[in-house]
């Protein structure tokens, strides 16, 4: 997930910059098709895969946290996008969003852990239940 999500963020930022320069319908379709691939690289599936690999104990809580935080993104980005559109026009707004997307790549690379076996760690386990 670390590599996939980081690469997806960098590729999405480049594609957003390309979209801001697009002047033909064919190029628009091509960029959007590629953005669909990068969306798959950065959305829920790789995030949930990372959670499933690293967590056994509190897996449901971790998945709920990701779902809630991602769900709140529209609360932030709808007003931001509206303001960017009115202040910069659609091409300028897309460029700013590309920069924001690029800024997510490094934290993803740093924060997302590799597979537990790659770093000589085990998956978090539930503590043993008492036999009372």
Coordinates of C-alpha atoms in Angstrom, one line a residue:
X1 CA 0.0 0.0 0.0
X2 CA 2.9 2.4 0.8
X3 CA 4.3 2.2 -2.7
X4 CA 0.9 2.1 -4.5
X5 CA -0.5 5.1 -2.6
X6 CA 2.6 7.2 -2.9
X7 CA 3.0 6.5 -6.6
X8 CA -0.7 7.1 -7.1
X9 CA -0.4 10.5 -5.5
X10 CA 2.5 11.6 -7.6
X11 CA 0.9 10.3 -10.8
X12 CA -2.4 12.0 -9.9
X13 CA -0.7 15.3 -9.4
X14 CA 1.1 15.0 -12.7
X15 CA -2.2 14.1 -14.4
X16 CA -4.0 17.0 -12.8
X17 CA -1.4 19.4 -14.1
X18 CA -1.8 17.8 -17.6
X19 CA -5.6 18.2 -17.3
X20 CA -5.1 21.9 -16.6
X21 CA -3.3 22.1 -20.0
X22 CA -5.7 20.0 -22.0
X23 CA -7.1 21.6 -25.1
X24 CA -8.7 18.6 -26.9
X25 CA -11.6 16.3 -26.0
X26 CA -9.5 13.2 -26.8
X27 CA -6.8 14.4 -24.4
X28 CA -9.4 15.1 -21.7
X29 CA -10.7 11.5 -22.0
X30 CA -7.2 10.1 -21.8
X31 CA -6.3 12.1 -18.8
X32 CA -9.6 11.2 -17.0
X33 CA -9.1 7.5 -17.8
X34 CA -5.6 7.7 -16.2
X35 CA -7.0 9.6 -13.3
X36 CA -9.4 6.7 -12.7
X37 CA -6.4 4.4 -12.3
X38 CA -4.7 6.8 -9.9
X39 CA -7.9 7.1 -7.9
X40 CA -7.9 3.4 -7.5
X41 CA -4.3 3.7 -6.3
X42 CA -5.1 6.3 -3.6
X43 CA -8.6 5.6 -2.3
X44 CA -10.1 3.0 0.1
X45 CA -8.8 -0.3 -1.4
X46 CA -5.1 0.3 -0.7
X47 CA -5.8 2.0 2.6
X48 CA -7.9 -0.9 3.8
X49 CA -5.3 -3.4 2.6
X50 CA -2.7 -1.7 4.7
X51 CA -5.0 -1.8 7.7
X52 CA -5.9 -5.5 7.1
X53 CA -2.2 -6.4 6.9
X54 CA -1.1 -4.5 10.0
X55 CA -4.1 -4.8 12.4
X56 CA -5.9 -7.7 13.8
X57 CA -6.7 -6.1 17.1
X58 CA -8.7 -2.9 16.6
X59 CA -9.0 -3.5 12.8
X60 CA -12.6 -2.4 12.8
X61 CA -11.7 0.8 14.6
X62 CA -8.9 1.6 12.2
X63 CA -11.2 1.0 9.2
X64 CA -13.9 3.2 10.7
X65 CA -11.4 6.0 11.3
X66 CA -10.2 5.9 7.7
X67 CA -13.8 5.9 6.5
X68 CA -14.8 8.8 8.7
X69 CA -11.8 11.0 7.8
X70 CA -12.1 10.3 4.1
X71 CA -15.9 11.0 4.3
X72 CA -15.2 14.4 5.8
X73 CA -13.0 15.3 2.9
X74 CA -16.0 16.6 1.0
X75 CA -16.8 18.9 3.9
X76 CA -13.4 20.6 3.4
X77 CA -12.9 20.3 -0.4
X78 CA -16.3 21.4 -1.7
X79 CA -16.0 24.9 -0.2
X80 CA -12.3 25.0 -1.0
X81 CA -12.9 24.0 -4.6
X82 CA -15.7 26.6 -4.9
X83 CA -13.4 29.3 -3.6
X84 CA -10.5 28.2 -5.9
X85 CA -12.8 28.2 -8.9
X86 CA -14.0 31.7 -8.3
X87 CA -10.6 33.0 -7.4
X88 CA -8.4 31.3 -10.0
X89 CA -10.7 29.8 -12.7
X90 CA -10.9 26.1 -13.3
X91 CA -7.4 25.6 -14.7
X92 CA -5.8 27.5 -11.7
X93 CA -8.0 25.5 -9.3
X94 CA -6.9 22.2 -10.8
X95 CA -3.2 23.3 -10.5
X96 CA -3.7 24.1 -6.8
X97 CA -5.3 20.7 -6.3
X98 CA -2.4 19.1 -8.1
X99 CA 0.0 20.7 -5.7
X100 CA -2.1 19.5 -2.7
X101 CA -2.1 16.0 -4.2
X102 CA 1.6 16.1 -4.6
X103 CA 2.0 17.2 -1.0
X104 CA 0.3 13.9 0.2
X105 CA 2.9 11.7 -1.5
X106 CA 5.7 12.3 1.0
X107 CA 3.6 11.8 4.2
X108 CA 2.1 8.7 2.7
X109 CA 5.6 7.3 2.0
X110 CA 6.8 8.2 5.6
X111 CA 3.6 7.2 7.5
X112 CA 2.5 4.1 5.8
X113 CA 4.5 1.2 7.0
X114 CA 5.9 -1.6 4.9
X115 CA 4.7 -5.1 5.4
X116 CA 5.3 -6.3 9.0
X117 CA 7.6 -9.1 7.8
X118 CA 9.8 -6.5 6.0
X119 CA 10.5 -4.7 9.2
X120 CA 10.8 -7.7 11.4
X121 CA 7.5 -7.1 13.2
X122 CA 4.4 -9.1 13.7
X123 CA 0.8 -8.0 13.0
X124 CA -0.9 -6.5 16.1
X125 CA -2.7 -9.3 17.9
X126 CA -5.6 -9.3 20.3
X127 CA -4.5 -9.9 23.9
X128 CA -5.4 -13.4 25.1
X129 CA -8.7 -13.6 26.9
X130 CA -8.7 -14.4 30.5
X131 CA -10.1 -17.8 31.4
X132 CA -12.4 -16.6 34.1

